[in-house]
Amino acid sequence: MSGGTDSSGAGNAALTRRWQGALMDNFGTPRLPLVRGRGTRVWDAEGVAYLDFVGGIAVNALGHAHPSVVRAVGEQIASLGHVSNLFIAEPTVRLAERLLRLAGREGRVYFSNSGAEANEAAFKIGRLTGRPHMVAAAGGFHGRTMGALALTGQPAKQHPFRPLPGQVTHVPYGDTEALRAAVTEDTALVVLEPVQGENGVIVPPPGYLRAAREITAATGTLLVLDEIQTGVGRTGHWFAAAAEGVEADVVTLAKGLGGGLPIGATLAFGPAATLLTPGTHGSTFGGNPVVCAAALAVLDTIEQAGLLEAVTRAGARLRQGLGVPAHPLVREVRGAGLLLGVVLEGEVAGRVQRAAQDRGLLVNAVAPDVIRLAPPLTVTDAELDTFVGGFRAALSETLEEALTTA
Ligand code: PLP
C-alpha cells in the first residue's frame, strides 16, 4: 500500500488527514482515498491501481465509469435534471414500468434515494395495515434510519438510539419454526434478506423463503424481501428470491440499481401496492430523472450483455479458484452469484484485507472471519484469475505471519 505525503493536499496521506479534519467520524477513517475508476479497476491518489472486488459495497453493478451510465446521465442532466414530485418525468415512469415487468407482476413502485429509505417505505406500508407487530431476522441489516434500524437485527447498532419505533421481534435467521412461532394475525410484516450480506454473506437453508411465504400468507402478513444487496443481477437473477420461486408482497431494491447513483425502490404487489395514499409518504429527490436514467441504463446493459448468465459463470469460476486446491486458511466459500463470503479459519479478515490491498486487490472484511467479495457483474475471466492468484497469495502471507507470531 502506498502512503506517501503530498504538499498539494491531494496525496493519500494528505487526503486522509483532510477527511479526518472535515468529516464526522461515524465510519472511522476509510482506508484509502480513490480518485478514478474504470471497469473493475480503481486508482488511488498516488496513481496506484487496484482490482476492485468491493464494488462500492455491491453497488457498482457495471463497474466504474460504464459508458452506458455515463451517456444516460449526461443526456438526462442536459435535458431535464430534476422536477420534484409535483411533476412527472418520463424516465421515472419508464423505470417503474420496467421493474414491474422484470418482477413479472402487477404492482406499484415508490422511489427514494437509498436502501434504508426503501425499507422505511416498507415499514410505513406495514404500519398502514393497522397491525402493530413486525418480524425480522437476527443479524439482518436493513439500514440506519430509525425505522430501518428497528428492523435491523444487530443490537450494537440499535443500542444508542433506543427507543426505536415499532414492535419488532427478531428471530434466528434460517429457522422456519422460530419464524412460524413469531408470526401472528397481529403481525404486519416479516422482512428478510434472501442472503444476509452485511452479516457475513449468510445463505439460509433451502426452502426457508418459501416457508416464510407460506407462514405469512396464512396470517395475512406482508412478506417483505430486502433485495437491496442481492437484487439487480448480483446473484445471477433479477431478484434472488425468484430463484426459489417466491413472490413477496414488497421487494426493496437500491445499491446495484443506480449503477453508482443513489436510488432506492420499494416495489409492492397486490393489496400492499395501494396502502400508500396521497400525503402518506414522500421524498424531494425520489424518482429523480437523472438517477432513473442511470438505472434504466444499468438494466438495459444487464439484459443486452447477458450479464445474469455471466454472473452465474463468474461466480462459479471465482468459487472454484478460491476453493481448489483447498487453502488451509479458507474454511468455506459461501454466497450466490457474485456475492461471496470467504470464511476464514480464525478472526484474521482484517489482516487478509490489508495483505490483499498491498497486492492491489480491494476486498471487504465484513466480519472478523469473513471476507466479502462483490465485484462488478461485468468482471472478466482474466480479472477473476488475476484476483484469485493475488488473493491466495495474500491468504498464504497472512497464514505465515499468524504462524510466526503464534
Ligand atoms: N438492506 C440491505 C440488505 C443492505 O445490505 C443495506 C446496506 O448495506 C441496506 C439495506 C441499507 O442501504 P443504504 O446503506 O443504502 O441505506
Short mmCIF file of C-alpha atoms and ligand atoms in Angstrom, two decimals:
data_model
loop_
_atom_site.label_atom_id
_atom_site.label_comp_id
_atom_site.label_asym_id
_atom_site.label_seq_id
_atom_site.Cartn_x
_atom_site.Cartn_y
_atom_site.Cartn_z
CA MET A 1 0.00 0.00 0.00
CA SER A 2 1.27 3.46 -0.78
CA GLY A 3 1.10 6.07 1.95
CA GLY A 4 3.25 8.99 0.90
CA THR A 5 2.65 12.61 1.80
CA ASP A 6 1.85 15.30 -0.71
CA SER A 7 2.12 19.00 -0.03
CA SER A 8 -0.62 19.73 -2.59
CA GLY A 9 -3.07 18.11 -0.17
CA ALA A 10 -4.21 15.53 -2.69
CA GLY A 11 -1.95 12.52 -1.98
CA ASN A 12 -3.16 9.53 0.01
CA ALA A 13 -1.90 10.69 3.40
CA ALA A 14 -2.94 14.33 2.88
CA LEU A 15 -6.44 13.38 1.72
CA THR A 16 -6.82 11.10 4.69
CA ARG A 17 -5.84 13.92 7.05
CA ARG A 18 -8.26 16.30 5.32
CA TRP A 19 -11.02 13.68 5.64
CA GLN A 20 -10.30 13.37 9.36
CA GLY A 21 -10.47 17.14 9.78
CA ALA A 22 -13.71 17.73 7.88
CA LEU A 23 -15.96 14.67 8.06
CA MET A 24 -17.86 13.23 11.00
CA ASP A 25 -16.24 10.10 12.33
CA ASN A 26 -19.25 7.79 12.09
CA PHE A 27 -17.45 5.38 9.74
CA GLY A 28 -13.97 5.57 11.24
CA THR A 29 -11.28 6.75 8.84
CA PRO A 30 -11.65 5.00 5.45
CA ARG A 31 -8.62 3.01 4.44
CA LEU A 32 -7.74 4.63 1.12
CA PRO A 33 -8.61 7.67 -0.99
CA LEU A 34 -9.69 6.74 -4.53
CA VAL A 35 -9.66 9.24 -7.35
CA ARG A 36 -10.57 7.39 -10.55
CA GLY A 37 -12.17 4.17 -11.75
CA ARG A 38 -12.72 2.28 -14.99
CA GLY A 39 -14.48 -1.07 -15.15
CA THR A 40 -13.19 -3.28 -12.32
CA ARG A 41 -10.14 -1.06 -11.73
CA VAL A 42 -9.67 1.94 -9.42
CA TRP A 43 -6.71 4.21 -8.78
CA ASP A 44 -5.68 5.84 -5.53
CA ALA A 45 -4.49 9.41 -5.10
CA GLU A 46 -0.92 8.40 -5.92
CA GLY A 47 -1.72 6.55 -9.14
CA VAL A 48 -1.62 3.03 -7.70
CA ALA A 49 -4.15 0.71 -9.42
CA TYR A 50 -6.35 -1.84 -7.65
CA LEU A 51 -8.77 -4.54 -8.75
CA ASP A 52 -11.97 -3.52 -7.02
CA PHE A 53 -13.81 -6.52 -5.57
CA VAL A 54 -15.68 -4.33 -3.06
CA GLY A 55 -17.63 -2.57 -5.81
CA GLY A 56 -18.80 0.26 -3.57
CA ILE A 57 -20.32 -2.47 -1.35
CA ALA A 58 -22.22 -4.32 -4.08
CA VAL A 59 -23.23 -1.07 -5.76
CA ASN A 60 -21.16 -0.79 -8.92
CA ALA A 61 -23.01 -3.42 -10.95
CA LEU A 62 -21.38 -2.27 -14.18
CA GLY A 63 -18.08 -1.27 -12.63
CA HIS A 64 -16.75 2.27 -12.75
CA ALA A 65 -17.50 4.80 -15.48
CA HIS A 66 -19.52 2.40 -17.63
CA PRO A 67 -20.19 4.18 -20.96
CA SER A 68 -23.93 3.40 -20.89
CA VAL A 69 -24.36 5.02 -17.46
CA VAL A 70 -22.14 7.97 -18.36
CA ARG A 71 -24.16 8.56 -21.55
CA ALA A 72 -27.55 8.20 -19.85
CA VAL A 73 -26.64 10.57 -17.03
CA GLY A 74 -25.11 13.14 -19.39
CA GLU A 75 -28.08 13.15 -21.73
CA GLN A 76 -30.64 13.35 -18.95
CA ILE A 77 -28.95 16.09 -16.91
CA ALA A 78 -28.56 18.08 -20.13
CA SER A 79 -32.27 17.94 -20.83
CA LEU A 80 -34.18 17.67 -17.53
CA GLY A 81 -32.30 17.23 -14.26
CA HIS A 82 -34.99 17.41 -11.61
CA VAL A 83 -38.72 18.06 -11.44
CA SER A 84 -39.76 17.17 -7.84
CA ASN A 85 -42.78 15.02 -7.10
CA LEU A 86 -45.08 17.82 -8.23
CA PHE A 87 -44.41 16.91 -11.87
CA ILE A 88 -43.94 13.77 -13.94
CA ALA A 89 -40.63 12.86 -15.58
CA GLU A 90 -40.79 10.11 -18.18
CA PRO A 91 -37.64 8.16 -17.10
CA THR A 92 -39.21 7.70 -13.65
CA VAL A 93 -42.34 6.18 -15.14
CA ARG A 94 -40.30 4.05 -17.52
CA LEU A 95 -38.12 2.69 -14.71
CA ALA A 96 -41.16 1.80 -12.57
CA GLU A 97 -42.78 0.03 -15.53
CA ARG A 98 -39.53 -1.77 -16.27
CA LEU A 99 -39.07 -3.00 -12.69
CA LEU A 100 -42.63 -4.30 -12.59
CA ARG A 101 -42.06 -6.07 -15.91
CA LEU A 102 -38.90 -7.68 -14.52
CA ALA A 103 -40.88 -8.82 -11.48
CA GLY A 104 -43.50 -10.20 -13.88
CA ARG A 105 -46.35 -8.93 -11.73
CA GLU A 106 -48.76 -6.05 -11.43
CA GLY A 107 -47.89 -3.61 -8.72
CA ARG A 108 -46.68 -0.12 -7.90
CA VAL A 109 -43.25 1.39 -7.18
CA TYR A 110 -42.14 4.06 -4.71
CA PHE A 111 -38.73 5.63 -5.44
CA SER A 112 -36.34 7.01 -2.84
CA ASN A 113 -32.60 7.62 -2.51
CA SER A 114 -31.10 4.73 -0.55
CA GLY A 115 -31.65 1.27 0.79
CA ALA A 116 -32.65 2.49 4.22
CA GLU A 117 -35.31 4.72 2.68
CA ALA A 118 -36.62 1.86 0.54
CA ASN A 119 -37.10 -0.07 3.79
CA GLU A 120 -38.59 2.95 5.59
CA ALA A 121 -41.30 2.95 2.94
CA ALA A 122 -41.86 -0.78 3.54
CA PHE A 123 -42.06 -0.06 7.28
CA LYS A 124 -44.72 2.60 6.67
CA ILE A 125 -46.65 0.27 4.36
CA GLY A 126 -46.60 -2.22 7.21
CA ARG A 127 -47.96 0.39 9.63
CA LEU A 128 -50.78 1.18 7.23
CA THR A 129 -52.09 -2.37 7.51
CA GLY A 130 -53.20 -1.33 11.01
CA ARG A 131 -51.27 -4.20 12.59
CA PRO A 132 -48.72 -3.24 15.25
CA HIS A 133 -46.17 -6.05 15.13
CA MET A 134 -43.25 -6.81 12.79
CA VAL A 135 -40.80 -9.69 12.50
CA ALA A 136 -37.23 -9.54 11.21
CA ALA A 137 -34.15 -11.74 11.43
CA ALA A 138 -31.36 -11.60 13.97
CA GLY A 139 -28.18 -10.42 12.27
CA GLY A 140 -30.17 -8.88 9.42
CA PHE A 141 -29.28 -5.45 8.09
CA HIS A 142 -31.91 -3.10 6.71
CA GLY A 143 -30.33 0.34 7.15
CA ARG A 144 -29.58 3.04 9.71
CA THR A 145 -32.58 5.38 9.66
CA MET A 146 -34.85 4.85 12.64
CA GLY A 147 -37.50 2.59 11.08
CA ALA A 148 -34.96 0.56 9.12
CA LEU A 149 -32.76 0.39 12.23
CA ALA A 150 -35.68 -1.02 14.22
CA LEU A 151 -35.80 -3.86 11.66
CA THR A 152 -32.02 -4.33 11.64
CA GLY A 153 -31.22 -7.30 13.87
CA GLN A 154 -27.87 -6.05 15.20
CA PRO A 155 -28.25 -4.82 18.81
CA ALA A 156 -24.92 -2.92 18.90
CA LYS A 157 -26.10 -0.68 16.03
CA GLN A 158 -29.50 -0.16 17.67
CA HIS A 159 -28.45 0.35 21.25
CA PRO A 160 -27.51 4.09 21.34
CA PHE A 161 -30.72 5.01 19.53
CA ARG A 162 -33.35 3.27 21.62
CA PRO A 163 -36.28 3.61 21.86
CA LEU A 164 -36.81 2.58 18.26
CA PRO A 165 -40.21 2.66 16.55
CA GLY A 166 -42.45 -0.35 16.20
CA GLN A 167 -42.84 -3.64 17.99
CA VAL A 168 -40.24 -5.74 16.23
CA THR A 169 -39.43 -9.35 17.11
CA HIS A 170 -36.12 -10.71 15.82
CA VAL A 171 -35.94 -14.43 15.14
CA PRO A 172 -32.91 -16.59 14.27
CA TYR A 173 -32.26 -16.38 10.51
CA GLY A 174 -32.99 -19.59 8.63
CA ASP A 175 -35.07 -21.12 11.42
CA THR A 176 -38.50 -21.82 9.96
CA GLU A 177 -40.09 -22.95 13.21
CA ALA A 178 -38.93 -19.83 15.07
CA LEU A 179 -40.47 -17.73 12.30
CA ARG A 180 -43.73 -19.66 12.46
CA ALA A 181 -43.90 -19.18 16.23
CA ALA A 182 -43.31 -15.41 15.98
CA VAL A 183 -45.85 -14.55 13.27
CA THR A 184 -49.46 -13.97 14.33
CA GLU A 185 -52.51 -12.21 12.94
CA ASP A 186 -51.17 -9.04 14.62
CA THR A 187 -48.02 -9.18 12.50
CA ALA A 188 -47.99 -6.52 9.79
CA LEU A 189 -44.89 -7.72 8.01
CA VAL A 190 -41.97 -10.11 8.00
CA VAL A 191 -38.80 -8.69 6.47
CA LEU A 192 -35.95 -10.94 5.35
CA GLU A 193 -32.88 -10.77 3.16
CA PRO A 194 -32.56 -13.68 0.67
CA VAL A 195 -28.86 -13.75 1.70
CA GLN A 196 -27.67 -11.80 4.74
CA GLY A 197 -24.95 -9.68 3.17
CA GLU A 198 -23.75 -7.41 5.99
CA ASN A 199 -23.93 -10.24 8.49
CA GLY A 200 -21.21 -12.16 6.65
CA VAL A 201 -22.90 -13.43 3.45
CA ILE A 202 -25.12 -15.98 5.15
CA VAL A 203 -27.29 -18.19 2.96
CA PRO A 204 -30.44 -19.63 4.58
CA PRO A 205 -31.32 -23.32 4.24
CA PRO A 206 -33.13 -24.25 1.01
CA GLY A 207 -36.89 -23.71 1.29
CA TYR A 208 -36.64 -21.01 4.02
CA LEU A 209 -38.02 -18.20 1.88
CA ARG A 210 -40.77 -20.46 0.56
CA ALA A 211 -41.70 -21.35 4.14
CA ALA A 212 -41.71 -17.63 5.03
CA ARG A 213 -44.15 -17.09 2.15
CA GLU A 214 -46.45 -19.84 3.43
CA ILE A 215 -46.30 -18.64 7.04
CA THR A 216 -47.08 -15.02 6.13
CA ALA A 217 -49.83 -15.97 3.70
CA ALA A 218 -51.57 -17.96 6.45
CA THR A 219 -51.81 -14.92 8.77
CA GLY A 220 -52.37 -12.24 6.12
CA THR A 221 -48.94 -10.80 6.95
CA LEU A 222 -46.93 -8.95 4.30
CA LEU A 223 -43.71 -10.67 3.24
CA VAL A 224 -41.06 -8.02 2.56
CA LEU A 225 -37.90 -9.21 0.84
CA ASP A 226 -34.97 -6.85 1.20
CA GLU A 227 -33.14 -7.39 -2.10
CA ILE A 228 -31.05 -4.25 -1.66
CA GLN A 229 -27.82 -6.22 -1.78
CA THR A 230 -28.99 -9.35 -3.62
CA GLY A 231 -31.17 -7.81 -6.35
CA VAL A 232 -30.47 -6.47 -9.85
CA GLY A 233 -28.40 -9.41 -11.04
CA ARG A 234 -25.98 -9.72 -8.11
CA THR A 235 -26.87 -13.39 -7.58
CA GLY A 236 -27.43 -14.19 -11.26
CA HIS A 237 -31.16 -13.33 -11.11
CA TRP A 238 -33.02 -10.05 -11.29
CA PHE A 239 -34.32 -10.91 -7.83
CA ALA A 240 -32.56 -13.55 -5.73
CA ALA A 241 -35.85 -14.89 -4.34
CA ALA A 242 -37.02 -15.60 -7.89
CA ALA A 243 -34.54 -18.48 -7.87
CA GLU A 244 -36.76 -20.08 -5.23
CA GLY A 245 -39.99 -19.08 -6.98
CA VAL A 246 -41.02 -16.88 -4.03
CA GLU A 247 -43.28 -13.90 -4.68
CA ALA A 248 -43.15 -11.31 -1.90
CA ASP A 249 -45.73 -8.59 -1.23
CA VAL A 250 -42.99 -5.97 -1.07
CA VAL A 251 -39.47 -6.03 -2.53
CA THR A 252 -36.89 -3.36 -1.75
CA LEU A 253 -34.00 -2.50 -4.07
CA ALA A 254 -31.14 0.02 -4.01
CA LYS A 255 -27.34 -0.46 -4.35
CA GLY A 256 -26.75 -2.00 -7.81
CA LEU A 257 -29.86 -0.47 -9.35
CA GLY A 258 -28.39 3.02 -9.79
CA GLY A 259 -25.04 1.99 -11.27
CA GLY A 260 -23.31 4.25 -8.71
CA LEU A 261 -26.06 6.86 -8.36
CA PRO A 262 -28.17 6.93 -5.20
CA ILE A 263 -31.55 5.24 -5.57
CA GLY A 264 -33.99 3.19 -3.53
CA ALA A 265 -37.05 1.43 -4.88
CA THR A 266 -39.92 -0.15 -2.96
CA LEU A 267 -41.96 -2.48 -5.17
CA ALA A 268 -45.33 -3.56 -3.82
CA PHE A 269 -47.80 -6.05 -5.24
CA GLY A 270 -51.44 -6.89 -4.60
CA PRO A 271 -53.18 -5.00 -1.77
CA ALA A 272 -49.80 -3.75 -0.44
CA ALA A 273 -49.41 -1.67 -3.60
CA THR A 274 -52.21 0.72 -2.69
CA LEU A 275 -51.59 1.31 1.02
CA LEU A 276 -49.55 4.48 0.47
CA THR A 277 -52.09 7.14 -0.47
CA PRO A 278 -51.63 10.87 -1.21
CA GLY A 279 -49.88 12.61 1.68
CA THR A 280 -48.69 9.49 3.48
CA HIS A 281 -45.05 9.50 2.32
CA GLY A 282 -42.63 11.35 0.07
CA SER A 283 -39.15 12.49 -0.86
CA THR A 284 -37.92 15.51 -2.81
CA PHE A 285 -35.31 13.60 -4.77
CA GLY A 286 -37.02 10.19 -5.01
CA GLY A 287 -37.56 9.27 -8.66
CA ASN A 288 -35.12 11.92 -9.87
CA PRO A 289 -34.94 11.53 -13.68
CA VAL A 290 -31.13 11.52 -13.87
CA VAL A 291 -30.89 8.70 -11.36
CA CYS A 292 -33.72 6.81 -13.06
CA ALA A 293 -31.99 7.22 -16.44
CA ALA A 294 -28.85 5.70 -14.92
CA ALA A 295 -30.88 2.79 -13.52
CA LEU A 296 -32.50 2.18 -16.91
CA ALA A 297 -29.01 2.08 -18.46
CA VAL A 298 -27.96 -0.50 -15.84
CA LEU A 299 -30.99 -2.70 -16.56
CA ASP A 300 -30.56 -2.36 -20.35
CA THR A 301 -26.89 -3.31 -20.12
CA ILE A 302 -27.53 -6.31 -17.86
CA GLU A 303 -30.10 -7.53 -20.37
CA GLN A 304 -28.23 -6.75 -23.59
CA ALA A 305 -24.86 -8.06 -22.39
CA GLY A 306 -26.37 -11.26 -20.93
CA LEU A 307 -24.95 -10.41 -17.51
CA LEU A 308 -27.28 -12.66 -15.49
CA GLU A 309 -25.74 -15.72 -17.12
CA ALA A 310 -22.29 -14.13 -16.91
CA VAL A 311 -22.68 -13.64 -13.15
CA THR A 312 -23.53 -17.30 -12.64
CA ARG A 313 -20.46 -18.35 -14.66
CA ALA A 314 -18.16 -15.78 -12.99
CA GLY A 315 -19.35 -16.72 -9.51
CA ALA A 316 -18.64 -20.39 -10.21
CA ARG A 317 -15.16 -19.54 -11.57
CA LEU A 318 -14.37 -17.44 -8.51
CA ARG A 319 -15.55 -20.13 -6.10
CA GLN A 320 -13.59 -22.78 -7.95
CA GLY A 321 -10.44 -20.64 -7.95
CA LEU A 322 -10.73 -19.89 -4.23
CA GLY A 323 -11.60 -23.45 -3.26
CA VAL A 324 -9.39 -25.63 -5.46
CA PRO A 325 -6.84 -26.54 -4.33
CA ALA A 326 -8.12 -26.06 -0.80
CA HIS A 327 -6.29 -23.28 1.03
CA PRO A 328 -5.58 -24.03 4.70
CA LEU A 329 -6.90 -20.59 5.76
CA VAL A 330 -10.25 -21.00 3.95
CA ARG A 331 -12.97 -22.88 5.78
CA GLU A 332 -15.72 -22.29 3.24
CA VAL A 333 -16.78 -20.06 0.34
CA ARG A 334 -20.50 -19.26 0.56
CA GLY A 335 -23.00 -16.97 -1.11
CA ALA A 336 -24.64 -16.75 -4.52
CA GLY A 337 -23.50 -15.45 -7.89
CA LEU A 338 -21.08 -12.58 -7.35
CA LEU A 339 -21.94 -12.04 -3.69
CA LEU A 340 -19.49 -14.35 -1.95
CA GLY A 341 -18.18 -14.72 1.56
CA VAL A 342 -14.79 -16.35 2.08
CA VAL A 343 -14.99 -17.81 5.59
CA LEU A 344 -11.56 -17.98 7.20
CA GLU A 345 -10.10 -20.27 9.84
CA GLY A 346 -9.86 -17.64 12.57
CA GLU A 347 -10.55 -13.95 13.01
CA VAL A 348 -7.98 -12.71 10.51
CA ALA A 349 -10.19 -11.00 7.92
CA GLY A 350 -8.69 -7.57 8.68
CA ARG A 351 -5.19 -8.94 8.09
CA VAL A 352 -6.22 -10.64 4.85
CA GLN A 353 -7.88 -7.41 3.69
CA ARG A 354 -4.61 -5.48 4.28
CA ALA A 355 -2.44 -8.13 2.64
CA ALA A 356 -4.78 -8.14 -0.39
CA GLN A 357 -4.65 -4.35 -0.65
CA ASP A 358 -0.85 -4.46 -0.59
CA ARG A 359 -1.15 -6.72 -3.65
CA GLY A 360 -3.50 -4.34 -5.45
CA LEU A 361 -6.77 -6.08 -4.55
CA LEU A 362 -9.64 -4.39 -2.71
CA VAL A 363 -11.83 -6.71 -0.63
CA ASN A 364 -14.10 -6.19 2.37
CA ALA A 365 -13.61 -7.76 5.80
CA VAL A 366 -17.35 -7.88 6.51
CA ALA A 367 -16.95 -9.94 9.70
CA PRO A 368 -13.89 -10.80 11.80
CA ASP A 369 -13.61 -14.13 9.98
CA VAL A 370 -15.28 -13.36 6.63
CA ILE A 371 -14.10 -11.55 3.50
CA ARG A 372 -16.94 -10.36 1.27
CA LEU A 373 -16.42 -10.24 -2.49
CA ALA A 374 -18.79 -8.24 -4.70
CA PRO A 375 -17.01 -7.38 -7.95
CA PRO A 376 -18.89 -5.75 -10.84
CA LEU A 377 -21.20 -8.03 -12.81
CA THR A 378 -19.01 -7.16 -15.80
CA VAL A 379 -15.84 -8.65 -14.27
CA THR A 380 -13.80 -10.56 -16.88
CA ASP A 381 -12.30 -14.05 -16.62
CA ALA A 382 -8.81 -12.53 -16.79
CA GLU A 383 -9.63 -10.21 -13.86
CA LEU A 384 -11.07 -13.11 -11.87
CA ASP A 385 -7.95 -15.18 -12.45
CA THR A 386 -5.62 -12.29 -11.52
CA PHE A 387 -7.70 -11.75 -8.39
CA VAL A 388 -7.62 -15.42 -7.38
CA GLY A 389 -3.81 -15.60 -7.76
CA GLY A 390 -3.23 -12.45 -5.69
CA PHE A 391 -5.83 -13.28 -3.07
CA ARG A 392 -4.44 -16.76 -2.50
CA ALA A 393 -1.00 -15.20 -2.06
CA ALA A 394 -2.50 -12.75 0.47
CA LEU A 395 -4.06 -15.69 2.33
CA SER A 396 -0.72 -17.53 2.43
CA GLU A 397 1.11 -14.42 3.65
CA THR A 398 -1.47 -13.95 6.43
CA LEU A 399 -1.18 -17.60 7.43
CA GLU A 400 2.63 -17.47 7.56
CA GLU A 401 2.51 -14.28 9.61
CA ALA A 402 -0.01 -15.83 12.01
CA LEU A 403 2.18 -18.92 12.41
CA THR A 404 5.37 -16.94 13.06
CA THR A 405 3.68 -14.67 15.62
CA ALA A 406 1.81 -17.56 17.31
N1 PLP B 1 -30.61 -3.53 3.25
C1 PLP B 1 -29.54 -4.29 2.94
C2 PLP B 1 -29.75 -5.75 2.72
C3 PLP B 1 -28.27 -3.73 2.83
O1 PLP B 1 -27.22 -4.51 2.54
C4 PLP B 1 -28.12 -2.35 3.06
C5 PLP B 1 -26.79 -1.71 3.00
O2 PLP B 1 -25.77 -2.34 3.12
C6 PLP B 1 -29.26 -1.57 3.38
C7 PLP B 1 -30.48 -2.21 3.46
C8 PLP B 1 -29.14 -0.11 3.62
O3 PLP B 1 -28.87 0.56 2.43
P1 PLP B 1 -28.30 2.05 2.46
O4 PLP B 1 -26.93 1.98 3.04
O5 PLP B 1 -28.31 2.46 1.02
O6 PLP B 1 -29.22 2.86 3.29
#
